[in-house]
């Protein structure tokens, strides 16, 4: 059975077949899905999906690119969502200097506030960090992010950075990119990180693995990611499924 640790099924690209697709998951071996919020709206939608489907859990948080929408009033609303039964993480939160929008000071402020929130409610956090390696690590250390823990999702840095996060107790999220021919750096990271600290993720509808690169991604394609990981680590794919599922349940503290 497969633990999908990062998906966005509220996305409009699933409007046509969302229900049929989600309903097909149990028979396709997918028994846990974390649907991750990236704005106030998608946080609300993620929670609704989690209430609708037994195997879906929600993460509540605002992605760095969306932080311009935050203010004290709606941040208070976000804090309230953490009390909901199926909300298992704060995320996705972080820094994105690739697009550099909104300005960095705004991204940093709300990253710090959301780390503090995760610590306050004792939930793990889902970190999005793109082209912002140093500032992400500096802020996480200064804010004692390791006290809440979590995952560095869609990991895009090298082995040195992976070591820093492993030392802080974080998990490393690996998705479709590992199947790309030019993903040398991520393959090195996948080899380096112990299997008990890896989470399988799609980030769907984005990041479809080979041979579906560029198309709409879904959790059904996690098999390609798992097979590539098994190949890199020289182990049976069943072991990859089993361990990453245990990791997901441990990190998100899902008991059933
Ligand atoms: Ni995402």
PDB file of C-alpha atoms and ligand atoms in Angstrom:
ATOM      1  CA  UNK A   1       0.000   0.000   0.000  1.00  0.00           C
ATOM      2  CA  UNK A   2       1.148   3.524  -0.859  1.00  0.00           C
ATOM      3  CA  UNK A   3       1.290   6.696   1.252  1.00  0.00           C
ATOM      4  CA  UNK A   4       0.948   9.815  -0.915  1.00  0.00           C
ATOM      5  CA  UNK A   5       2.461  12.601   1.170  1.00  0.00           C
ATOM      6  CA  UNK A   6       1.783  15.660  -0.998  1.00  0.00           C
ATOM      7  CA  UNK A   7      -1.077  16.262  -3.436  1.00  0.00           C
ATOM      8  CA  UNK A   8      -3.341  19.103  -4.569  1.00  0.00           C
ATOM      9  CA  UNK A   9      -6.595  17.392  -5.599  1.00  0.00           C
ATOM     10  CA  UNK A  10      -8.581  20.605  -5.153  1.00  0.00           C
ATOM     11  CA  UNK A  11      -6.797  21.903  -8.284  1.00  0.00           C
ATOM     12  CA  UNK A  12      -9.031  22.759 -11.252  1.00  0.00           C
ATOM     13  CA  UNK A  13      -7.147  20.249 -13.391  1.00  0.00           C
ATOM     14  CA  UNK A  14      -9.003  17.535 -11.451  1.00  0.00           C
ATOM     15  CA  UNK A  15     -12.466  19.081 -11.854  1.00  0.00           C
ATOM     16  CA  UNK A  16     -13.488  16.726 -14.640  1.00  0.00           C
ATOM     17  CA  UNK A  17     -12.771  13.410 -12.956  1.00  0.00           C
ATOM     18  CA  UNK A  18     -11.895  14.166  -9.325  1.00  0.00           C
ATOM     19  CA  UNK A  19     -14.446  11.869  -7.745  1.00  0.00           C
ATOM     20  CA  UNK A  20     -13.814   8.890 -10.023  1.00  0.00           C
ATOM     21  CA  UNK A  21     -10.064   9.290  -9.643  1.00  0.00           C
ATOM     22  CA  UNK A  22     -10.106   9.544  -5.843  1.00  0.00           C
ATOM     23  CA  UNK A  23     -12.533   6.644  -5.541  1.00  0.00           C
ATOM     24  CA  UNK A  24     -10.162   4.470  -7.561  1.00  0.00           C
ATOM     25  CA  UNK A  25      -7.288   4.929  -5.116  1.00  0.00           C
ATOM     26  CA  UNK A  26      -7.989   2.188  -2.560  1.00  0.00           C
ATOM     27  CA  UNK A  27      -8.215  -0.452  -5.288  1.00  0.00           C
ATOM     28  CA  UNK A  28      -4.960   0.897  -6.760  1.00  0.00           C
ATOM     29  CA  UNK A  29      -3.100   0.488  -3.489  1.00  0.00           C
ATOM     30  CA  UNK A  30      -3.143   4.110  -2.342  1.00  0.00           C
ATOM     31  CA  UNK A  31      -4.444   4.175   1.194  1.00  0.00           C
ATOM     32  CA  UNK A  32      -3.308   7.574   2.498  1.00  0.00           C
ATOM     33  CA  UNK A  33      -3.265  10.969   0.783  1.00  0.00           C
ATOM     34  CA  UNK A  34      -2.174  14.269   2.313  1.00  0.00           C
ATOM     35  CA  UNK A  35      -3.901  17.090   0.445  1.00  0.00           C
ATOM     36  CA  UNK A  36      -1.811  20.188   0.957  1.00  0.00           C
ATOM     37  CA  UNK A  37      -3.116  23.738   1.191  1.00  0.00           C
ATOM     38  CA  UNK A  38      -1.189  26.502  -0.545  1.00  0.00           C
ATOM     39  CA  UNK A  39      -3.491  29.460   0.084  1.00  0.00           C
ATOM     40  CA  UNK A  40      -6.461  30.230   2.344  1.00  0.00           C
ATOM     41  CA  UNK A  41      -8.855  29.028  -0.368  1.00  0.00           C
ATOM     42  CA  UNK A  42      -7.058  25.757  -1.087  1.00  0.00           C
ATOM     43  CA  UNK A  43      -6.640  25.134   2.646  1.00  0.00           C
ATOM     44  CA  UNK A  44     -10.415  25.309   2.977  1.00  0.00           C
ATOM     45  CA  UNK A  45     -10.832  23.001  -0.035  1.00  0.00           C
ATOM     46  CA  UNK A  46      -8.245  20.553   1.350  1.00  0.00           C
ATOM     47  CA  UNK A  47     -10.136  20.291   4.625  1.00  0.00           C
ATOM     48  CA  UNK A  48     -13.402  19.682   2.748  1.00  0.00           C
ATOM     49  CA  UNK A  49     -11.784  16.857   0.771  1.00  0.00           C
ATOM     50  CA  UNK A  50     -10.445  15.342   3.992  1.00  0.00           C
ATOM     51  CA  UNK A  51     -13.926  15.445   5.499  1.00  0.00           C
ATOM     52  CA  UNK A  52     -15.338  13.766   2.415  1.00  0.00           C
ATOM     53  CA  UNK A  53     -12.827  10.927   2.012  1.00  0.00           C
ATOM     54  CA  UNK A  54     -11.689   8.670   4.788  1.00  0.00           C
ATOM     55  CA  UNK A  55      -8.169   8.216   3.393  1.00  0.00           C
ATOM     56  CA  UNK A  56      -7.493  11.918   2.759  1.00  0.00           C
ATOM     57  CA  UNK A  57      -5.889  14.147   5.401  1.00  0.00           C
ATOM     58  CA  UNK A  58      -5.270  17.870   5.094  1.00  0.00           C
ATOM     59  CA  UNK A  59      -2.401  20.269   5.603  1.00  0.00           C
ATOM     60  CA  UNK A  60      -3.324  23.891   6.298  1.00  0.00           C
ATOM     61  CA  UNK A  61      -0.961  26.656   5.274  1.00  0.00           C
ATOM     62  CA  UNK A  62      -0.030  29.401   2.846  1.00  0.00           C
ATOM     63  CA  UNK A  63       2.648  28.889   0.190  1.00  0.00           C
ATOM     64  CA  UNK A  64       5.302  31.637  -0.003  1.00  0.00           C
ATOM     65  CA  UNK A  65       3.988  32.901  -3.349  1.00  0.00           C
ATOM     66  CA  UNK A  66       0.555  33.440  -1.806  1.00  0.00           C
ATOM     67  CA  UNK A  67       1.642  35.177   1.389  1.00  0.00           C
ATOM     68  CA  UNK A  68       0.614  38.646   0.155  1.00  0.00           C
ATOM     69  CA  UNK A  69      -2.976  37.635   0.969  1.00  0.00           C
ATOM     70  CA  UNK A  70      -2.240  37.175   4.666  1.00  0.00           C
ATOM     71  CA  UNK A  71      -3.167  39.639   7.382  1.00  0.00           C
ATOM     72  CA  UNK A  72      -3.843  39.340  11.117  1.00  0.00           C
ATOM     73  CA  UNK A  73      -7.499  38.596  10.608  1.00  0.00           C
ATOM     74  CA  UNK A  74      -7.213  35.741   8.115  1.00  0.00           C
ATOM     75  CA  UNK A  75      -4.135  34.401   9.880  1.00  0.00           C
ATOM     76  CA  UNK A  76      -6.316  33.975  12.954  1.00  0.00           C
ATOM     77  CA  UNK A  77      -8.703  31.936  10.774  1.00  0.00           C
ATOM     78  CA  UNK A  78      -5.780  29.788   9.582  1.00  0.00           C
ATOM     79  CA  UNK A  79      -4.735  29.159  13.199  1.00  0.00           C
ATOM     80  CA  UNK A  80      -8.276  27.973  13.984  1.00  0.00           C
ATOM     81  CA  UNK A  81      -8.130  25.362  11.192  1.00  0.00           C
ATOM     82  CA  UNK A  82      -5.333  23.525  13.006  1.00  0.00           C
ATOM     83  CA  UNK A  83      -7.863  22.296  15.560  1.00  0.00           C
ATOM     84  CA  UNK A  84      -9.818  20.338  12.954  1.00  0.00           C
ATOM     85  CA  UNK A  85      -9.566  16.614  13.379  1.00  0.00           C
ATOM     86  CA  UNK A  86      -8.156  15.770   9.959  1.00  0.00           C
ATOM     87  CA  UNK A  87      -5.649  18.603   9.754  1.00  0.00           C
ATOM     88  CA  UNK A  88      -2.316  16.857  10.296  1.00  0.00           C
ATOM     89  CA  UNK A  89       0.278  19.465   9.265  1.00  0.00           C
ATOM     90  CA  UNK A  90       1.042  23.128   8.676  1.00  0.00           C
ATOM     91  CA  UNK A  91       1.857  23.630   5.016  1.00  0.00           C
ATOM     92  CA  UNK A  92       2.947  24.218   2.585  1.00  0.00           C
ATOM     93  CA  UNK A  93       5.071  27.064   3.892  1.00  0.00           C
ATOM     94  CA  UNK A  94       8.518  28.399   3.039  1.00  0.00           C
ATOM     95  CA  UNK A  95      10.418  30.634   0.665  1.00  0.00           C
ATOM     96  CA  UNK A  96      10.399  30.807  -3.127  1.00  0.00           C
ATOM     97  CA  UNK A  97      13.029  33.050  -4.693  1.00  0.00           C
ATOM     98  CA  UNK A  98      12.564  31.550  -8.147  1.00  0.00           C
ATOM     99  CA  UNK A  99       9.636  33.844  -8.935  1.00  0.00           C
ATOM    100  CA  UNK A 100      10.522  36.193  -6.076  1.00  0.00           C
ATOM    101  CA  UNK A 101       6.912  37.254  -5.507  1.00  0.00           C
ATOM    102  CA  UNK A 102       5.846  38.758  -3.172  1.00  0.00           C
ATOM    103  CA  UNK A 103       8.965  40.519  -1.944  1.00  0.00           C
ATOM    104  CA  UNK A 104      11.263  38.497   0.274  1.00  0.00           C
ATOM    105  CA  UNK A 105      10.510  40.375   3.485  1.00  0.00           C
ATOM    106  CA  UNK A 106       6.823  39.426   3.143  1.00  0.00           C
ATOM    107  CA  UNK A 107       7.639  35.771   2.433  1.00  0.00           C
ATOM    108  CA  UNK A 108      10.012  35.631   5.405  1.00  0.00           C
ATOM    109  CA  UNK A 109       7.602  37.232   7.831  1.00  0.00           C
ATOM    110  CA  UNK A 110       4.816  34.745   7.122  1.00  0.00           C
ATOM    111  CA  UNK A 111       7.214  31.807   6.983  1.00  0.00           C
ATOM    112  CA  UNK A 112       8.319  32.682  10.524  1.00  0.00           C
ATOM    113  CA  UNK A 113       4.758  33.124  11.707  1.00  0.00           C
ATOM    114  CA  UNK A 114       3.701  29.759  10.283  1.00  0.00           C
ATOM    115  CA  UNK A 115       6.703  27.961  11.807  1.00  0.00           C
ATOM    116  CA  UNK A 116       5.758  29.478  15.157  1.00  0.00           C
ATOM    117  CA  UNK A 117       2.200  28.261  14.593  1.00  0.00           C
ATOM    118  CA  UNK A 118       3.377  24.699  13.894  1.00  0.00           C
ATOM    119  CA  UNK A 119       5.370  24.725  17.125  1.00  0.00           C
ATOM    120  CA  UNK A 120       2.461  26.159  19.055  1.00  0.00           C
ATOM    121  CA  UNK A 121      -0.022  23.509  17.890  1.00  0.00           C
ATOM    122  CA  UNK A 122       2.597  20.716  17.766  1.00  0.00           C
ATOM    123  CA  UNK A 123       2.004  19.753  14.142  1.00  0.00           C
ATOM    124  CA  UNK A 124       4.718  18.864  11.618  1.00  0.00           C
ATOM    125  CA  UNK A 125       5.350  21.357   8.817  1.00  0.00           C
ATOM    126  CA  UNK A 126       5.613  20.900   5.057  1.00  0.00           C
ATOM    127  CA  UNK A 127       8.395  23.089   3.730  1.00  0.00           C
ATOM    128  CA  UNK A 128       8.492  24.492   0.199  1.00  0.00           C
ATOM    129  CA  UNK A 129      11.914  25.961  -0.586  1.00  0.00           C
ATOM    130  CA  UNK A 130      13.039  26.959  -4.052  1.00  0.00           C
ATOM    131  CA  UNK A 131      16.265  28.804  -4.866  1.00  0.00           C
ATOM    132  CA  UNK A 132      16.334  29.903  -1.232  1.00  0.00           C
ATOM    133  CA  UNK A 133      18.534  27.309   0.457  1.00  0.00           C
ATOM    134  CA  UNK A 134      20.426  29.536   2.880  1.00  0.00           C
ATOM    135  CA  UNK A 135      17.557  31.743   4.051  1.00  0.00           C
ATOM    136  CA  UNK A 136      15.270  28.735   4.513  1.00  0.00           C
ATOM    137  CA  UNK A 137      17.763  26.929   6.710  1.00  0.00           C
ATOM    138  CA  UNK A 138      18.692  30.096   8.650  1.00  0.00           C
ATOM    139  CA  UNK A 139      15.059  30.924   9.412  1.00  0.00           C
ATOM    140  CA  UNK A 140      14.221  27.331  10.345  1.00  0.00           C
ATOM    141  CA  UNK A 141      17.148  27.213  12.767  1.00  0.00           C
ATOM    142  CA  UNK A 142      16.399  30.630  14.263  1.00  0.00           C
ATOM    143  CA  UNK A 143      12.734  29.659  14.729  1.00  0.00           C
ATOM    144  CA  UNK A 144      13.554  26.230  16.200  1.00  0.00           C
ATOM    145  CA  UNK A 145      11.583  24.470  13.456  1.00  0.00           C
ATOM    146  CA  UNK A 146      13.056  21.146  14.575  1.00  0.00           C
ATOM    147  CA  UNK A 147      10.811  21.249  17.634  1.00  0.00           C
ATOM    148  CA  UNK A 148       7.823  20.603  15.376  1.00  0.00           C
ATOM    149  CA  UNK A 149       9.634  18.686  12.625  1.00  0.00           C
ATOM    150  CA  UNK A 150       8.241  17.854   9.225  1.00  0.00           C
ATOM    151  CA  UNK A 151       9.322  17.381   5.644  1.00  0.00           C
ATOM    152  CA  UNK A 152      11.294  19.325   3.056  1.00  0.00           C
ATOM    153  CA  UNK A 153       8.969  18.687   0.163  1.00  0.00           C
ATOM    154  CA  UNK A 154      10.085  18.284  -3.467  1.00  0.00           C
ATOM    155  CA  UNK A 155      13.676  18.441  -2.279  1.00  0.00           C
ATOM    156  CA  UNK A 156      15.796  20.342  -4.804  1.00  0.00           C
ATOM    157  CA  UNK A 157      19.107  20.920  -3.026  1.00  0.00           C
ATOM    158  CA  UNK A 158      22.237  18.787  -2.695  1.00  0.00           C
ATOM    159  CA  UNK A 159      23.549  16.203  -0.247  1.00  0.00           C
ATOM    160  CA  UNK A 160      25.090  18.853   2.086  1.00  0.00           C
ATOM    161  CA  UNK A 161      21.718  20.514   2.595  1.00  0.00           C
ATOM    162  CA  UNK A 162      19.993  17.146   2.996  1.00  0.00           C
ATOM    163  CA  UNK A 163      22.426  16.331   5.804  1.00  0.00           C
ATOM    164  CA  UNK A 164      21.518  19.577   7.617  1.00  0.00           C
ATOM    165  CA  UNK A 165      17.824  18.737   7.515  1.00  0.00           C
ATOM    166  CA  UNK A 166      18.321  15.113   8.497  1.00  0.00           C
ATOM    167  CA  UNK A 167      20.321  16.331  11.504  1.00  0.00           C
ATOM    168  CA  UNK A 168      17.361  18.516  12.471  1.00  0.00           C
ATOM    169  CA  UNK A 169      15.089  15.459  12.307  1.00  0.00           C
ATOM    170  CA  UNK A 170      13.317  16.408   9.088  1.00  0.00           C
ATOM    171  CA  UNK A 171      12.150  14.040   6.365  1.00  0.00           C
ATOM    172  CA  UNK A 172      12.970  14.492   2.678  1.00  0.00           C
ATOM    173  CA  UNK A 173      10.137  14.459   0.115  1.00  0.00           C
ATOM    174  CA  UNK A 174      10.976  12.819  -3.205  1.00  0.00           C
ATOM    175  CA  UNK A 175       8.735  12.910  -6.267  1.00  0.00           C
ATOM    176  CA  UNK A 176       8.663  12.713 -10.040  1.00  0.00           C
ATOM    177  CA  UNK A 177      11.866  14.684 -10.609  1.00  0.00           C
ATOM    178  CA  UNK A 178      13.920  11.659  -9.495  1.00  0.00           C
ATOM    179  CA  UNK A 179      12.839   9.871 -12.686  1.00  0.00           C
ATOM    180  CA  UNK A 180      14.143  12.644 -14.959  1.00  0.00           C
ATOM    181  CA  UNK A 181      17.305  11.918 -16.903  1.00  0.00           C
ATOM    182  CA  UNK A 182      19.000  15.167 -15.841  1.00  0.00           C
ATOM    183  CA  UNK A 183      18.219  14.813 -12.115  1.00  0.00           C
ATOM    184  CA  UNK A 184      21.744  13.852 -11.070  1.00  0.00           C
ATOM    185  CA  UNK A 185      21.708  15.897  -7.863  1.00  0.00           C
ATOM    186  CA  UNK A 186      18.395  14.473  -6.632  1.00  0.00           C
ATOM    187  CA  UNK A 187      19.535  10.928  -7.421  1.00  0.00           C
ATOM    188  CA  UNK A 188      22.588  11.515  -5.221  1.00  0.00           C
ATOM    189  CA  UNK A 189      20.323  12.782  -2.452  1.00  0.00           C
ATOM    190  CA  UNK A 190      18.015   9.770  -2.846  1.00  0.00           C
ATOM    191  CA  UNK A 191      21.000   7.484  -2.499  1.00  0.00           C
ATOM    192  CA  UNK A 192      22.301   9.354   0.539  1.00  0.00           C
ATOM    193  CA  UNK A 193      19.121   9.772   2.597  1.00  0.00           C
ATOM    194  CA  UNK A 194      18.221   6.666   4.628  1.00  0.00           C
ATOM    195  CA  UNK A 195      14.973   5.054   3.504  1.00  0.00           C
ATOM    196  CA  UNK A 196      13.386   5.633   6.912  1.00  0.00           C
ATOM    197  CA  UNK A 197      13.548   9.409   6.300  1.00  0.00           C
ATOM    198  CA  UNK A 198      12.066   9.545   2.793  1.00  0.00           C
ATOM    199  CA  UNK A 199       8.461  10.392   1.925  1.00  0.00           C
ATOM    200  CA  UNK A 200       6.953   9.572  -1.475  1.00  0.00           C
ATOM    201  CA  UNK A 201       5.100  12.487  -3.029  1.00  0.00           C
ATOM    202  CA  UNK A 202       3.656  13.654  -6.305  1.00  0.00           C
ATOM    203  CA  UNK A 203       2.906  17.373  -5.819  1.00  0.00           C
ATOM    204  CA  UNK A 204       0.192  16.584  -8.371  1.00  0.00           C
ATOM    205  CA  UNK A 205      -1.117  17.934 -10.696  1.00  0.00           C
ATOM    206  CA  UNK A 206       2.500  19.075 -11.170  1.00  0.00           C
ATOM    207  CA  UNK A 207       5.774  17.160 -11.537  1.00  0.00           C
ATOM    208  CA  UNK A 208       4.624  14.041 -13.387  1.00  0.00           C
ATOM    209  CA  UNK A 209       7.366  11.399 -13.532  1.00  0.00           C
ATOM    210  CA  UNK A 210       8.759   9.818 -16.677  1.00  0.00           C
ATOM    211  CA  UNK A 211       7.243   8.493 -18.924  1.00  0.00           C
ATOM    212  CA  UNK A 212       4.413  10.985 -18.291  1.00  0.00           C
ATOM    213  CA  UNK A 213       6.561  14.079 -17.860  1.00  0.00           C
ATOM    214  CA  UNK A 214       4.658  17.273 -18.694  1.00  0.00           C
ATOM    215  CA  UNK A 215       1.235  15.660 -18.314  1.00  0.00           C
ATOM    216  CA  UNK A 216      -1.156  15.927 -15.385  1.00  0.00           C
ATOM    217  CA  UNK A 217       0.268  14.009 -12.461  1.00  0.00           C
ATOM    218  CA  UNK A 218      -1.679  11.904  -9.949  1.00  0.00           C
ATOM    219  CA  UNK A 219      -0.921   9.530  -7.099  1.00  0.00           C
ATOM    220  CA  UNK A 220      -1.375   6.626  -9.535  1.00  0.00           C
ATOM    221  CA  UNK A 221       2.059   7.563 -10.935  1.00  0.00           C
ATOM    222  CA  UNK A 222       3.839   7.140  -7.593  1.00  0.00           C
ATOM    223  CA  UNK A 223       4.764   3.660  -8.767  1.00  0.00           C
ATOM    224  CA  UNK A 224       7.303   5.196 -11.179  1.00  0.00           C
ATOM    225  CA  UNK A 225       8.880   7.203  -8.352  1.00  0.00           C
ATOM    226  CA  UNK A 226       9.005   4.182  -6.042  1.00  0.00           C
ATOM    227  CA  UNK A 227      10.533   1.989  -8.736  1.00  0.00           C
ATOM    228  CA  UNK A 228      13.242   4.553  -9.438  1.00  0.00           C
ATOM    229  CA  UNK A 229      13.985   4.838  -5.719  1.00  0.00           C
ATOM    230  CA  UNK A 230      14.169   1.059  -5.370  1.00  0.00           C
ATOM    231  CA  UNK A 231      16.533   1.006  -8.320  1.00  0.00           C
ATOM    232  CA  UNK A 232      18.793   3.724  -6.838  1.00  0.00           C
ATOM    233  CA  UNK A 233      18.865   2.028  -3.447  1.00  0.00           C
ATOM    234  CA  UNK A 234      19.210  -1.482  -4.857  1.00  0.00           C
ATOM    235  CA  UNK A 235      16.229  -2.810  -2.961  1.00  0.00           C
ATOM    236  CA  UNK A 236      12.855  -4.342  -3.586  1.00  0.00           C
ATOM    237  CA  UNK A 237      10.114  -1.867  -4.532  1.00  0.00           C
ATOM    238  CA  UNK A 238       7.789  -3.463  -1.974  1.00  0.00           C
ATOM    239  CA  UNK A 239      10.203  -2.387   0.737  1.00  0.00           C
ATOM    240  CA  UNK A 240      10.088   1.193  -0.574  1.00  0.00           C
ATOM    241  CA  UNK A 241       6.278   1.177  -0.363  1.00  0.00           C
ATOM    242  CA  UNK A 242       6.280  -0.349   3.095  1.00  0.00           C
ATOM    243  CA  UNK A 243       8.921   1.945   4.634  1.00  0.00           C
ATOM    244  CA  UNK A 244       7.713   5.215   3.092  1.00  0.00           C
ATOM    245  CA  UNK A 245       4.192   4.366   4.273  1.00  0.00           C
ATOM    246  CA  UNK A 246       5.469   3.812   7.814  1.00  0.00           C
ATOM    247  CA  UNK A 247       7.380   7.099   7.554  1.00  0.00           C
ATOM    248  CA  UNK A 248       4.293   8.994   6.457  1.00  0.00           C
ATOM    249  CA  UNK A 249       2.178   7.610   9.278  1.00  0.00           C
ATOM    250  CA  UNK A 250       4.915   8.378  11.807  1.00  0.00           C
ATOM    251  CA  UNK A 251       5.604  11.908  10.579  1.00  0.00           C
ATOM    252  CA  UNK A 252       1.958  12.954  10.221  1.00  0.00           C
ATOM    253  CA  UNK A 253       1.092  10.995  13.380  1.00  0.00           C
ATOM    254  CA  UNK A 254      -1.742   9.103  11.797  1.00  0.00           C
ATOM    255  CA  UNK A 255      -2.703   6.236  14.033  1.00  0.00           C
ATOM    256  CA  UNK A 256      -5.367   4.370  12.133  1.00  0.00           C
TER     257      UNK A 256
HETATM  258 NI1  LIG B   1       2.796  21.409  -3.400  1.00  0.00          NI
END
